[in-house]
Amino acid sequence: MTVKLGVIGTGMIGTDHTRRIQEVLTGAEVVALYDYLPENAAKLQAAHAPGAKIHETGEALIAADEVDAVLVCSTGSTHESYVLGAIEAGKPVFCEKPLATTAEGAKRIVDAESAAGRRLVQVGFMRRFDQGYNMLKATMESDLGTPLMIHACHRNAAVPEHYVTPMAIHDTFIHEIDTFRWLLDDDFVSAQVIFPRKTRHAHDKVADPQIVLLETSKGVRIDCEIFVNCRYGYDIQCQVVGEEGVADLPEPMAVATRREARLSQPILTDWKSRFMAAFDAELQDFADRVPSGHVGGPSAWDGYVAAISSDACVTAQETGAIVDIALPDRPALYD
Ligand code: ISE
């Protein structure tokens, strides 16, 4: 069976996902597109999905009979209503992060999905599908004993002018939030943010670098550097310290060269390439599960907890305080 997908939002990630569905994935095709700029949808249709119908609204795309499941790749502020619309239509929906721009919005999605009684929502936290992170998690479980600490860092080469201080949390660090929860099978109880000396390469509206300190309910301490104008590349590091040993996230595979008295290895510069295989795997998993009517992967609950945790980190940025993080009870659907 070929699963028929509709893509809402044909910007950078919507275009990339459409390309991978059409050219990389098996058993799925894009049959519908919507973008608030119709010319963008037309461009994507011409480039990668000539058979797809362009809809006039996202709501029309969700309602279309030929659409089995929906991908929400539009701007963050529109995610909540499209995801709620898909749940109401009983259609599986893959939503890029953030699930919603507020924790209350994410909770409305959790409530709607719980009422529907089945997992219809998968959130685009692709690192759970990354081979290196899966190897790290397996090593933690087999060799490290009880985890005690994580030292991590998330570095981007540069960020655009519209990137402001809170985005270091809800656009960038949000991936780390989900990754740490998943690696540790634990939740956070507090957050603090520290600002080291600022790099001269950051513009006025972004404090860069930052260090986030988290504590989990089991007492694990995490420090994570966020440095989004590091200049040299896109670099994701994660070291787990356990009672029996230490494990590092593997580096992306790269050829080392010896030349002119130097031993060197390239570093990627773009997050889309760094996690390319993980993006492929998360969408393949989503498409494979559509026929069953139940999706897997990161859930609406994970999206909701990420929203609560990132709100606490933003408060920590603003106040300099150690901010408590309290979670509501988890609905049975997510056990
Ligand atoms: C971007 O949205 C991402 O998802 C990347 O993984 C992150 O490194 C970058 O900072 C974000 O802007």
Short mmCIF file of N, CA, C and O and ligand atoms in Angstrom, two decimals, residues 97 126 154 156 163 171-172 175 234 271, ligand 1:
data_model
loop_
_atom_site.label_atom_id
_atom_site.label_comp_id
_atom_site.label_asym_id
_atom_site.label_seq_id
_atom_site.Cartn_x
_atom_site.Cartn_y
_atom_site.Cartn_z
N LYS A 97 8.92 20.42 15.16
CA LYS A 97 8.97 21.14 16.43
C LYS A 97 8.83 22.65 16.17
O LYS A 97 9.27 23.09 15.11
N MET A 126 13.96 14.37 15.62
CA MET A 126 14.56 13.33 14.78
C MET A 126 15.74 12.62 15.41
O MET A 126 16.12 11.52 14.99
N HIS A 154 25.93 22.15 21.89
CA HIS A 154 25.17 22.32 20.65
C HIS A 154 25.71 23.60 20.00
O HIS A 154 25.45 24.70 20.48
N ASN A 156 26.18 25.93 16.53
CA ASN A 156 25.87 26.28 15.13
C ASN A 156 26.97 27.24 14.65
O ASN A 156 27.49 28.03 15.46
N TYR A 163 17.30 35.74 14.87
CA TYR A 163 17.50 34.78 15.97
C TYR A 163 17.84 35.56 17.23
O TYR A 163 18.87 36.22 17.32
N ASP A 171 14.25 27.09 19.94
CA ASP A 171 14.55 26.65 18.57
C ASP A 171 15.73 25.66 18.55
O ASP A 171 15.75 24.74 17.74
N THR A 172 16.68 25.86 19.44
CA THR A 172 17.92 25.07 19.40
C THR A 172 17.99 24.05 20.53
O THR A 172 18.05 22.84 20.31
N HIS A 175 15.93 20.51 21.13
CA HIS A 175 16.38 19.17 20.70
C HIS A 175 17.11 18.45 21.84
O HIS A 175 16.98 17.25 22.02
N TYR A 234 28.83 22.95 12.41
CA TYR A 234 27.68 22.47 13.19
C TYR A 234 28.19 21.29 14.00
O TYR A 234 28.57 20.26 13.44
N TRP A 271 22.82 21.58 9.86
CA TRP A 271 22.11 20.56 10.64
C TRP A 271 21.32 19.61 9.75
O TRP A 271 21.08 18.46 10.10
C1 ISE B 1 17.24 24.57 13.91
O1 ISE B 1 15.86 24.85 13.88
C2 ISE B 1 17.44 23.14 14.30
O2 ISE B 1 16.54 22.37 14.44
C3 ISE B 1 18.86 22.77 14.47
O3 ISE B 1 19.01 21.44 14.87
C4 ISE B 1 19.52 23.68 15.47
O4 ISE B 1 20.89 23.37 15.53
C5 ISE B 1 19.37 25.13 15.06
O5 ISE B 1 19.96 25.95 16.05
C6 ISE B 1 17.90 25.47 14.92
O6 ISE B 1 17.80 26.81 14.48
#
